[in-house]
Coordinates of N, CA and C in Angstrom, one line a residue:
M1367 N -123.5 24.0 16.4 CA -124.6 25.0 15.4 C -124.4 24.9 14.3
K1368 N -123.0 25.8 13.7 CA -122.1 26.0 13.0 C -122.0 24.4 11.7
K1369 N -121.4 23.6 12.5 CA -121.9 22.7 11.7 C -123.2 21.9 10.7
G1370 N -124.3 22.3 12.0 CA -125.1 21.5 11.5 C -125.7 22.7 10.1
I1371 N -125.5 23.8 10.2 CA -126.1 24.7 9.1 C -124.9 24.5 8.0
I1372 N -123.7 24.3 8.0 CA -123.0 23.6 7.0 C -123.5 22.3 6.4
T1373 N -123.9 21.1 7.1 CA -124.8 19.8 7.0 C -126.2 20.3 5.8
M1374 N -127.0 21.2 7.3 CA -128.3 21.5 5.7 C -128.2 22.2 4.5
S1375 N -126.9 23.1 4.5 CA -126.2 23.5 3.5 C -126.3 22.6 2.2
V1376 N -125.8 21.8 2.6 CA -125.0 20.5 1.6 C -126.0 20.0 1.2
L1377 N -126.9 19.5 2.0 CA -128.1 18.6 2.1 C -128.8 19.4 0.7
A1378 N -128.9 20.0 1.1 CA -129.9 21.4 -0.1 C -129.4 22.1 -1.2
I1379 N -128.3 21.7 -1.3 CA -127.3 22.0 -2.8 C -127.1 20.5 -3.2
I1380 N -127.7 19.2 -2.6 CA -127.6 17.8 -3.3 C -129.5 17.4 -3.7
A1381 N -130.3 18.5 -3.0 CA -131.2 18.0 -3.0 C -131.9 19.1 -4.7
C1382 N -131.0 20.5 -4.9 CA -131.6 21.0 -5.3 C -131.3 20.0 -7.1
T1383 N -130.2 19.6 -6.9 CA -129.2 18.9 -8.1 C -130.1 17.5 -8.4
I1384 N -130.6 17.2 -7.5 CA -131.2 16.2 -8.1 C -132.7 16.2 -8.5
T1385 N -133.3 17.0 -8.2 CA -134.1 18.1 -8.5 C -134.4 18.3 -10.0
A1386 N -133.1 18.9 -10.1 CA -132.8 19.6 -12.0 C -132.5 18.6 -12.6
Y1387 N -132.2 17.3 -12.4 CA -131.3 16.3 -13.1 C -133.0 15.3 -13.2
C1388 N -133.4 15.4 -12.1 CA -135.4 14.2 -12.7 C -136.1 15.1 -13.8
W1389 N -136.0 17.3 -14.1 CA -137.3 17.4 -14.1 C -136.3 17.7 -15.7
A1390 N -134.7 17.9 -15.7 CA -134.5 17.5 -17.0 C -134.8 16.5 -18.3
A1391 N -134.3 15.2 -16.9 CA -134.8 13.9 -17.5 C -136.1 13.7 -17.9
G1392 N -137.3 14.4 -17.6 CA -138.3 14.1 -17.6 C -139.2 14.8 -18.9
N1393 N -138.0 16.4 -19.0 CA -138.3 16.9 -19.9 C -138.2 16.2 -21.6
E1394 N -136.8 15.2 -21.4 CA -136.7 14.8 -22.4 C -137.1 13.6 -22.6
S1395 N -138.3 13.2 -21.6 CA -138.7 12.1 -22.6 C -140.0 12.5 -22.7
V1396 N -140.9 14.0 -22.7 CA -141.6 14.2 -22.9 C -141.5 14.6 -24.5
S1397 N -140.1 15.0 -24.7 CA -140.3 15.8 -26.0 C -140.0 14.1 -27.3
E1398 N -139.3 13.2 -26.2 CA -139.1 12.2 -27.6 C -140.4 12.1 -28.0
S1399 N -141.4 11.9 -26.6 CA -142.5 11.0 -26.8 C -143.5 11.7 -27.6
T1400 N -142.9 13.2 -27.8 CA -144.6 13.6 -28.5 C -144.0 14.1 -29.8
N1401 N -142.4 13.6 -30.1 CA -141.6 14.1 -31.6 C -142.3 13.2 -32.5
V1402 N -143.2 14.0 -33.3 CA -144.1 13.3 -34.6 C -143.8 12.0 -35.3
A1403 N -141.6 11.8 -35.5 CA -141.1 11.3 -36.0 C -140.4 10.0 -34.8
Q1404 N -140.4 9.0 -34.9 CA -139.8 7.9 -34.3 C -138.3 8.0 -34.9
S1405 N -137.8 8.2 -33.3 CA -135.9 8.5 -33.7 C -135.8 7.1 -32.9
L1406 N -134.4 6.7 -33.4 CA -133.4 5.9 -32.8 C -132.4 6.2 -31.7
S1407 N -132.8 5.0 -30.9 CA -131.8 5.5 -29.8 C -130.3 4.9 -30.1
G1408 N -129.0 5.9 -29.2 CA -127.9 6.1 -29.3 C -127.3 4.7 -29.7
Q1409 N -127.9 3.6 -29.1 CA -127.2 2.3 -29.5 C -127.3 1.9 -31.0
Q1410 N -129.0 2.2 -31.8 CA -129.1 1.9 -32.5 C -128.0 2.3 -33.8
V1411 N -128.2 4.2 -33.0 CA -127.1 5.1 -34.4 C -126.0 4.4 -34.5
K1412 N -125.2 3.9 -33.1 CA -123.9 3.6 -33.2 C -124.3 2.0 -34.1
S1413 N -124.8 1.9 -34.2 CA -124.9 0.4 -34.8 C -125.3 0.1 -36.4
T1414 N -126.1 1.4 -36.6 CA -126.5 1.4 -38.2 C -124.6 2.2 -39.0
S1415 N -124.4 3.1 -38.4 CA -122.9 3.8 -38.6 C -122.3 2.6 -38.7
Q1416 N -121.8 1.8 -38.4 CA -121.0 0.9 -38.0 C -121.3 -0.3 -38.9
N1417 N -122.5 -0.7 -39.0 CA -123.0 -1.5 -40.1 C -123.2 -0.3 -41.9
A1418 N -123.1 0.6 -42.0 CA -123.0 1.0 -43.2 C -121.8 1.3 -44.1
K1419 N -121.3 0.1 -44.8 CA -120.4 -0.2 -45.1 C -119.8 0.1 -46.3
G1420 N -121.7 -0.3 -46.8 CA -121.4 -0.8 -49.1 C -122.5 0.3 -49.0
K1421 N -122.8 -0.1 -50.7 CA -124.1 0.0 -51.1 C -125.7 0.2 -49.7
A1422 N -126.2 0.7 -50.5 CA -128.0 1.2 -49.8 C -128.8 1.1 -50.0
L1423 N -130.0 0.5 -49.9 CA -131.0 0.5 -51.0 C -132.4 0.7 -50.4
V1424 N -132.9 1.5 -51.0 CA -134.4 1.5 -50.8 C -135.6 1.0 -51.4
V1425 N -135.9 0.0 -50.5 CA -137.0 -1.2 -51.1 C -138.5 -0.3 -50.8
Y1426 N -139.7 0.1 -51.4 CA -141.0 0.4 -51.1 C -142.1 -0.2 -51.6
F1427 N -143.4 -0.7 -51.1 CA -144.6 0.1 -51.5 C -145.4 0.5 -51.4
S1428 N -145.6 0.8 -53.1 CA -147.0 2.0 -52.4 C -147.9 2.2 -53.4
V1429 N -149.0 2.3 -53.0 CA -150.3 2.2 -53.7 C -151.4 3.5 -54.1
P1430 N -150.7 4.5 -54.3 CA -151.5 5.9 -54.8 C -153.3 5.5 -55.2
E1431 N -153.7 6.4 -53.9 CA -155.2 6.0 -54.6 C -155.8 7.1 -55.3
T1432 N -156.8 6.8 -55.4 CA -157.7 8.2 -56.9 C -158.4 8.8 -55.8
D1433 N -159.1 8.1 -54.5 CA -160.0 9.2 -53.9 C -159.6 9.2 -52.5
G1434 N -160.1 9.2 -51.4 CA -160.0 9.7 -50.5 C -159.4 9.1 -49.7
V1435 N -159.4 8.9 -47.9 CA -158.3 8.2 -47.7 C -158.9 7.8 -46.6
D1436 N -158.5 6.6 -45.1 CA -159.2 6.1 -44.2 C -157.8 5.9 -43.1
A1437 N -158.2 6.4 -41.7 CA -157.4 6.4 -40.4 C -156.8 4.6 -41.4
S1438 N -157.6 3.7 -41.3 CA -156.7 2.4 -40.7 C -156.3 1.6 -42.0
S1439 N -156.1 2.7 -43.4 CA -155.6 1.8 -44.6 C -154.1 2.4 -44.4
G1440 N -153.9 3.5 -44.2 CA -152.6 4.2 -44.3 C -152.4 4.5 -45.6
A1441 N -153.0 4.4 -46.4 CA -152.5 4.0 -48.1 C -153.4 6.0 -48.6
S1442 N -152.6 6.5 -49.7 CA -152.9 7.9 -49.9 C -151.8 8.1 -51.2
R1443 N -152.5 9.7 -51.3 CA -151.3 9.9 -52.2 C -150.7 11.4 -52.3
L1444 N -150.0 12.3 -53.5 CA -149.8 13.7 -53.1 C -149.1 13.5 -54.5
V1445 N -149.3 15.3 -54.6 CA -148.1 15.3 -55.9 C -146.8 16.1 -55.5
S1446 N -145.4 15.6 -56.3 CA -144.2 15.8 -56.3 C -143.9 16.7 -57.5
N1447 N -143.5 17.4 -57.7 CA -142.8 17.8 -58.7 C -143.7 17.6 -60.2
G1448 N -145.2 17.6 -59.5 CA -146.1 17.2 -61.4 C -146.5 15.9 -60.9
K1449 N -146.0 15.1 -60.5 CA -146.2 13.3 -60.4 C -146.9 13.4 -59.4
V1450 N -147.5 12.8 -59.4 CA -149.0 11.7 -58.3 C -147.7 10.7 -57.5
M1451 N -148.3 10.9 -56.6 CA -146.7 9.6 -56.2 C -147.8 9.3 -54.5
G1452 N -147.5 7.6 -54.3 CA -148.0 7.6 -53.3 C -147.5 7.7 -52.2
N1453 N -147.6 8.0 -50.4 CA -147.4 8.6 -49.9 C -145.6 8.1 -49.3
T1454 N -145.7 6.9 -49.3 CA -144.5 6.0 -49.0 C -143.8 6.0 -50.1
Q1455 N -144.4 6.0 -51.5 CA -143.4 6.4 -52.2 C -142.5 7.5 -52.4
Y1456 N -142.9 9.2 -51.8 CA -142.4 10.0 -52.0 C -141.6 10.0 -50.3
I1457 N -141.2 9.2 -49.6 CA -140.7 8.9 -48.2 C -140.0 8.4 -48.6
A1458 N -139.6 7.1 -49.9 CA -139.1 6.6 -50.2 C -137.6 7.6 -51.1
S1459 N -138.3 8.3 -51.9 CA -137.6 8.8 -52.8 C -136.5 9.8 -52.0
V1460 N -137.4 10.6 -51.0 CA -136.0 11.3 -50.1 C -135.7 10.5 -49.8
I1461 N -135.6 9.4 -48.9 CA -134.2 8.8 -48.3 C -133.6 8.7 -49.6
S1462 N -133.6 8.1 -51.0 CA -133.5 7.8 -51.7 C -131.9 8.6 -52.2
E1463 N -132.5 9.8 -52.2 CA -132.5 11.0 -53.2 C -131.0 11.4 -51.4
A1464 N -131.3 11.3 -50.5 CA -130.3 12.2 -49.3 C -129.2 11.3 -49.4
T1465 N -129.8 9.8 -49.6 CA -128.6 8.8 -49.0 C -127.4 8.5 -50.2
G1466 N -128.1 9.0 -51.0 CA -127.5 8.4 -52.7 C -127.3 6.8 -52.6
S1467 N -128.6 6.3 -52.1 CA -129.2 5.0 -52.3 C -130.1 4.5 -53.6
D1468 N -129.7 3.5 -54.2 CA -130.6 2.7 -55.2 C -132.1 2.9 -54.6
L1469 N -133.1 2.8 -55.6 CA -134.1 2.9 -55.2 C -135.1 1.4 -55.8
F1470 N -135.8 0.3 -55.2 CA -136.5 -0.4 -55.8 C -138.3 -0.6 -55.2
E1471 N -139.2 -0.3 -56.6 CA -140.3 -0.6 -56.2 C -140.8 -2.0 -56.2
I1472 N -141.8 -2.2 -54.8 CA -142.5 -3.5 -54.7 C -143.6 -3.8 -55.3
K1473 N -143.6 -4.5 -56.6 CA -144.4 -4.8 -57.5 C -145.4 -5.7 -57.7
T1474 N -146.7 -6.0 -57.4 CA -147.4 -7.2 -57.6 C -147.9 -7.6 -58.8
V1475 N -147.7 -9.0 -59.2 CA -148.4 -8.8 -60.5 C -149.6 -8.8 -60.5
H1476 N -150.6 -8.5 -60.0 CA -152.2 -7.7 -59.9 C -152.1 -7.1 -59.7
T1477 N -152.8 -6.1 -60.1 CA -153.3 -4.3 -59.8 C -154.0 -4.0 -58.9
Y1478 N -154.0 -3.2 -57.8 CA -154.5 -3.5 -56.4 C -155.5 -1.9 -57.0
P1479 N -156.3 -2.0 -56.4 CA -157.6 -0.8 -57.0 C -157.2 0.7 -56.3
G1480 N -157.7 1.3 -57.3 CA -157.1 2.9 -57.1 C -158.1 3.5 -56.1
S1481 N -160.1 2.7 -55.9 CA -160.7 3.5 -54.8 C -160.3 2.9 -53.8
H1482 N -160.3 3.9 -52.9 CA -159.9 3.6 -51.4 C -161.2 2.7 -50.7
K1483 N -161.9 2.6 -51.4 CA -162.9 1.3 -50.5 C -162.6 0.1 -50.7
A1484 N -162.7 0.2 -52.0 CA -161.9 -1.2 -53.3 C -160.5 -2.1 -52.6
L1485 N -159.2 -0.4 -52.3 CA -158.4 -1.0 -52.0 C -158.3 -1.6 -50.6
I1486 N -159.4 -1.3 -49.6 CA -158.7 -1.3 -47.7 C -160.1 -3.0 -48.1
D1487 N -160.5 -2.6 -48.6 CA -161.1 -4.6 -48.8 C -160.6 -5.7 -49.7
A1488 N -159.7 -5.2 -50.4 CA -158.8 -5.8 -51.3 C -157.9 -6.6 -50.1
A1489 N -157.6 -5.8 -49.9 CA -156.4 -5.7 -48.3 C -157.0 -6.4 -47.2
K1490 N -157.3 -6.1 -46.5 CA -158.5 -6.9 -45.7 C -158.4 -8.5 -46.3
V1491 N -159.1 -8.8 -47.2 CA -159.4 -10.4 -47.2 C -158.1 -10.8 -48.0
E1492 N -157.1 -10.4 -48.4 CA -155.5 -10.7 -48.3 C -155.1 -11.2 -47.1
I1493 N -155.0 -10.0 -45.8 CA -154.3 -10.5 -44.7 C -155.5 -11.4 -43.6
D1494 N -156.9 -11.6 -44.2 CA -157.7 -13.0 -43.3 C -157.1 -14.2 -43.8
N1495 N -156.9 -14.0 -45.7 CA -156.5 -15.2 -46.1 C -155.2 -15.7 -45.7
N1496 N -154.0 -14.8 -44.8 CA -153.0 -14.9 -45.3 C -152.3 -15.3 -46.2
A1497 N -152.4 -14.3 -47.7 CA -152.5 -14.3 -49.2 C -150.5 -14.1 -49.0
R1498 N -150.5 -14.6 -50.2 CA -149.1 -14.1 -50.0 C -148.9 -13.5 -52.1
P1499 N -149.1 -13.0 -52.1 CA -149.0 -11.9 -53.5 C -148.7 -12.2 -54.3
K1500 N -148.2 -12.4 -55.7 CA -147.5 -12.9 -56.2 C -146.8 -11.7 -56.9
L1501 N -145.1 -11.3 -56.6 CA -144.5 -10.7 -57.6 C -143.9 -10.1 -58.4
A1502 N -143.6 -9.4 -58.7 CA -143.7 -8.7 -60.4 C -142.1 -8.4 -60.9
T1503 N -142.0 -7.7 -59.3 CA -140.4 -7.0 -59.6 C -139.4 -7.8 -58.5
H1504 N -138.1 -7.8 -59.0 CA -137.2 -8.5 -58.6 C -136.0 -8.2 -58.3
I1505 N -135.2 -7.8 -56.8 CA -134.3 -7.8 -56.9 C -133.2 -8.9 -57.5
K1506 N -132.2 -8.6 -58.2 CA -131.1 -9.5 -58.8 C -129.9 -9.7 -58.0
N1507 N -129.5 -8.0 -57.1 CA -128.0 -8.2 -56.4 C -128.7 -7.6 -55.1
L1508 N -129.5 -8.4 -55.0 CA -129.2 -8.1 -53.4 C -127.8 -7.9 -52.3
N1509 N -126.6 -8.8 -52.7 CA -125.7 -9.7 -52.3 C -124.8 -7.8 -51.9
D1510 N -125.4 -6.7 -53.3 CA -124.0 -5.7 -52.8 C -124.7 -5.0 -52.5
Y1511 N -126.0 -5.2 -51.0 CA -126.5 -3.9 -50.2 C -126.2 -4.6 -48.9
D1512 N -125.3 -4.0 -47.8 CA -125.3 -4.0 -46.8 C -126.2 -3.5 -46.1
V1513 N -127.5 -2.3 -46.3 CA -128.0 -1.2 -45.6 C -129.4 -0.9 -46.7
V1514 N -130.4 -2.4 -46.0 CA -131.8 -1.4 -46.8 C -133.0 -0.9 -45.8
F1515 N -133.6 -0.1 -47.0 CA -134.5 0.3 -46.1 C -135.8 0.2 -46.8
I1516 N -136.6 -0.4 -45.6 CA -137.8 -1.4 -46.7 C -139.0 0.0 -46.2
G1517 N -139.4 0.6 -47.3 CA -140.8 1.5 -46.4 C -142.7 0.5 -46.9
F1518 N -143.2 0.6 -46.5 CA -144.6 0.8 -46.6 C -146.1 1.5 -45.8
P1519 N -147.1 1.1 -46.5 CA -148.0 1.9 -45.2 C -148.4 1.1 -44.3
N1520 N -149.0 1.4 -43.2 CA -149.6 0.5 -42.4 C -150.8 0.5 -43.0
W1521 N -151.3 -1.4 -43.5 CA -152.7 -1.5 -43.7 C -153.8 -2.1 -42.7
W1522 N -154.3 -1.6 -42.3 CA -155.6 -2.5 -40.9 C -153.9 -3.0 -39.7
Y1523 N -153.5 -2.4 -39.6 CA -152.3 -2.2 -38.1 C -151.3 -3.3 -39.1
D1524 N -151.0 -3.8 -40.0 CA -150.2 -4.5 -39.7 C -149.2 -4.1 -41.3
M1525 N -148.3 -4.8 -42.1 CA -147.6 -4.6 -43.3 C -148.7 -5.0 -44.5
P1526 N -148.9 -5.0 -45.2 CA -149.0 -5.0 -46.8 C -149.1 -6.4 -46.9
M1527 N -149.9 -7.5 -47.6 CA -149.6 -8.8 -47.4 C -148.0 -9.0 -48.6
P1528 N -148.1 -7.9 -49.8 CA -147.0 -8.1 -50.0 C -145.8 -8.1 -49.7
L1529 N -145.7 -7.6 -48.5 CA -144.4 -7.7 -48.2 C -143.9 -8.4 -47.2
Y1530 N -145.4 -9.5 -47.0 CA -144.5 -11.3 -46.1 C -143.9 -11.5 -47.7
S1531 N -144.4 -11.9 -49.2 CA -144.4 -12.1 -50.1 C -142.7 -11.8 -50.4
F1532 N -142.2 -10.7 -50.3 CA -141.8 -10.0 -50.5 C -139.9 -10.6 -49.3
F1533 N -140.4 -10.7 -47.8 CA -139.6 -11.2 -46.8 C -139.2 -12.6 -47.2
D1534 N -140.0 -13.6 -47.5 CA -140.5 -14.6 -47.7 C -139.4 -14.7 -49.2
E1535 N -139.1 -14.2 -50.1 CA -138.1 -14.1 -50.8 C -136.6 -14.1 -51.4
Y1536 N -136.3 -12.8 -50.0 CA -135.3 -12.6 -49.2 C -134.6 -13.0 -48.0
D1537 N -133.0 -13.3 -48.1 CA -132.5 -13.4 -47.1 C -131.6 -12.2 -47.0
F1538 N -132.2 -12.1 -45.4 CA -131.5 -10.2 -45.1 C -130.3 -11.2 -43.3
S1539 N -129.9 -12.0 -43.8 CA -128.8 -12.4 -43.1 C -128.0 -10.9 -43.2
D1540 N -126.8 -11.0 -41.7 CA -125.7 -9.8 -42.0 C -126.3 -9.0 -42.4
K1541 N -127.4 -8.2 -42.3 CA -127.2 -6.7 -43.2 C -128.3 -6.0 -41.9
T1542 N -128.6 -4.9 -42.6 CA -129.1 -3.7 -41.4 C -130.1 -3.3 -42.1
V1543 N -131.3 -3.3 -41.3 CA -132.6 -3.2 -41.8 C -133.5 -2.3 -41.3
I1544 N -134.0 -1.1 -42.5 CA -134.5 0.2 -41.6 C -135.9 0.6 -42.5
P1545 N -136.4 -0.4 -41.6 CA -138.1 0.4 -41.7 C -138.7 1.7 -41.9
F1546 N -139.7 1.8 -42.9 CA -140.7 3.2 -42.3 C -141.4 2.9 -42.8
C1547 N -142.7 3.7 -42.6 CA -144.1 3.6 -42.7 C -144.6 4.9 -42.8
T1548 N -145.8 4.7 -43.4 CA -146.4 6.0 -43.2 C -147.8 5.5 -43.1
H1549 N -148.5 5.7 -41.9 CA -149.3 5.8 -41.6 C -150.2 6.6 -41.3
G1550 N -151.6 6.4 -40.5 CA -152.9 7.1 -39.9 C -153.3 7.5 -38.7
G1551 N -152.7 6.9 -37.6 CA -152.2 6.5 -36.7 C -151.5 5.5 -35.9
S1552 N -151.4 4.9 -36.4 CA -151.1 3.4 -35.6 C -149.8 3.0 -35.7
R1553 N -149.0 3.7 -36.2 CA -147.7 3.8 -36.8 C -146.9 2.7 -37.2
F1554 N -146.2 2.0 -36.5 CA -145.6 0.6 -37.5 C -146.9 -0.8 -36.6
S1555 N -147.8 -0.2 -35.5 CA -148.3 -1.8 -35.1 C -147.4 -2.6 -34.6
D1556 N -147.1 -3.6 -35.0 CA -146.8 -5.0 -34.5 C -145.6 -5.1 -36.0
A1557 N -145.3 -3.9 -36.5 CA -144.7 -4.5 -38.1 C -143.0 -4.5 -37.8
I1558 N -142.5 -3.8 -36.7 CA -140.9 -4.1 -36.1 C -140.4 -5.4 -36.0
K1559 N -141.5 -5.5 -35.1 CA -141.4 -7.5 -34.1 C -141.4 -8.5 -35.2
T1560 N -142.5 -8.2 -36.0 CA -143.3 -9.0 -36.7 C -141.2 -9.4 -38.1
I1561 N -141.1 -8.4 -38.8 CA -139.6 -8.2 -39.4 C -138.8 -8.7 -39.2
R1562 N -138.3 -8.6 -37.4 CA -137.0 -9.1 -36.7 C -137.5 -10.6 -37.2
E1563 N -138.7 -10.6 -36.8 CA -139.0 -12.6 -36.5 C -138.3 -13.7 -37.6
L1564 N -139.8 -12.6 -38.9 CA -139.1 -12.7 -40.9 C -138.2 -13.0 -40.5
E1565 N -136.6 -12.5 -40.5 CA -135.4 -11.8 -40.4 C -134.2 -11.9 -39.2
P1566 N -134.8 -13.3 -38.1 CA -134.1 -13.5 -37.5 C -132.6 -13.0 -38.2
K1567 N -131.6 -13.4 -38.8 CA -130.3 -12.9 -38.4 C -130.1 -11.7 -39.3
A1568 N -131.2 -10.8 -39.3 CA -130.7 -9.5 -39.9 C -130.8 -8.5 -38.6
S1569 N -129.7 -7.2 -38.5 CA -130.3 -6.5 -37.6 C -131.0 -5.1 -37.9
V1570 N -132.3 -5.3 -37.4 CA -133.5 -4.7 -38.0 C -134.1 -3.6 -36.9
L1571 N -133.4 -2.3 -36.9 CA -133.6 -0.7 -36.7 C -135.2 -0.5 -35.9
D1572 N -135.0 0.2 -35.7 CA -136.6 0.3 -34.6 C -137.1 1.2 -36.2
G1573 N -136.7 2.3 -36.8 CA -136.9 2.5 -38.2 C -138.0 4.0 -37.6
Y1574 N -138.8 4.6 -38.7 CA -138.9 5.7 -39.1 C -141.0 6.1 -39.6
A1575 N -141.6 6.6 -38.2 CA -143.0 6.3 -38.9 C -143.5 7.8 -39.2
V1576 N -144.0 7.6 -40.3 CA -144.3 9.3 -41.1 C -146.0 9.3 -41.1
P1577 N -146.6 10.3 -40.2 CA -147.8 10.0 -40.0 C -148.5 10.7 -41.4
R1578 N -149.7 10.1 -42.0 CA -149.9 10.8 -43.5 C -150.4 11.5 -43.9
D1579 N -151.0 12.7 -42.5 CA -151.4 14.0 -43.1 C -149.8 14.5 -43.0
H1580 N -148.9 14.2 -42.7 CA -147.4 14.6 -42.5 C -146.5 14.9 -43.0
V1581 N -146.8 14.1 -44.1 CA -146.1 13.8 -45.5 C -145.7 14.6 -46.3
S1582 N -146.5 15.9 -46.8 CA -146.1 16.6 -47.5 C -145.0 17.7 -47.0
E1583 N -145.4 17.4 -45.6 CA -144.1 18.4 -45.1 C -143.0 17.5 -44.6
A1584 N -143.0 16.3 -44.4 CA -142.2 15.6 -43.6 C -140.2 15.8 -44.2
K1585 N -140.5 16.2 -45.2 CA -138.8 15.6 -45.8 C -137.8 16.6 -44.3
P1586 N -137.8 17.6 -44.3 CA -136.7 18.6 -43.2 C -136.5 17.1 -42.3
N1587 N -138.0 16.6 -41.4 CA -137.7 15.6 -40.1 C -137.0 14.2 -41.1
V1588 N -136.9 14.0 -42.0 CA -136.5 12.6 -42.8 C -135.2 12.9 -42.4
L1589 N -135.1 14.2 -43.4 CA -133.2 14.4 -43.4 C -132.6 14.3 -42.6
N1590 N -132.7 15.0 -41.1 CA -132.8 15.1 -40.0 C -132.6 13.8 -39.2
W1591 N -133.1 13.0 -39.5 CA -133.2 11.4 -39.3 C -132.1 10.4 -39.9
L1592 N -132.1 11.2 -41.1 CA -130.9 10.0 -41.6 C -129.1 10.3 -40.9
K1593 N -129.5 11.5 -40.8 CA -128.1 12.4 -40.2 C -127.7 11.8 -38.8
R1594 N -128.7 12.0 -37.8 CA -129.1 11.0 -36.2 C -128.4 9.7 -36.8
I1595 N -128.7 8.8 -37.6 CA -128.3 7.4 -37.4 C -127.0 7.1 -38.6
G1596 N -126.6 8.4 -39.4 CA -125.1 8.1 -40.1 C -125.5 7.9 -41.3
M1597 N -126.5 8.1 -42.0 CA -127.0 7.6 -43.2 C -126.6 8.9 -44.2
A1598 N -126.7 10.5 -43.9 CA -126.4 11.6 -44.3 C -125.9 12.0 -43.4
E1599 N -125.4 13.6 -44.2 CA -124.4 14.5 -44.0 C -125.4 15.4 -44.1

């Protein structure tokens, strides 16, 4: 009888331990899924720290609008230190300042309209035509960089077409590519998968997505993310 009581006690302790572990794991998963910003896994953090041996470059494409915004385009603007900036431009500046990285803006030969409706219509036409807009700016010393952040707004659940022109122009083999985007609810959509297909010899991380409505207060979260991946102290 005494032996039976001891056995039941041991089983009860084991059951409590398993229950506590499962509860903690579940809460960790919930915390990750409800986090506004997309974090990287431990393996990816390790990879970033190991690969960040040289200079880093922050590349971005951004079009500040002159009127309203729409969830499907993800493009917008804000004012920082008296300067009107596109959402992605602002996040790029935060990353550049925090990491001491050089900053490069992707510009096209043609100018995108500032009006929201005209802008998303133009973007849709480019996507439907699989266009490759001609770029007006070019990186002359890409070989100097081991880590390249690449930022863009989510337009029509995809990267803006100038990003396709950009990836067509450069080879990111053996480099670490860290995407970041601003969006109206769709995060990266399939952009990470697309970048990996376009640059199969690069180490492309899952990146960081910032909701359009949270850009103005995103800086602390961006800084914490950069610390987690070993790109800032």
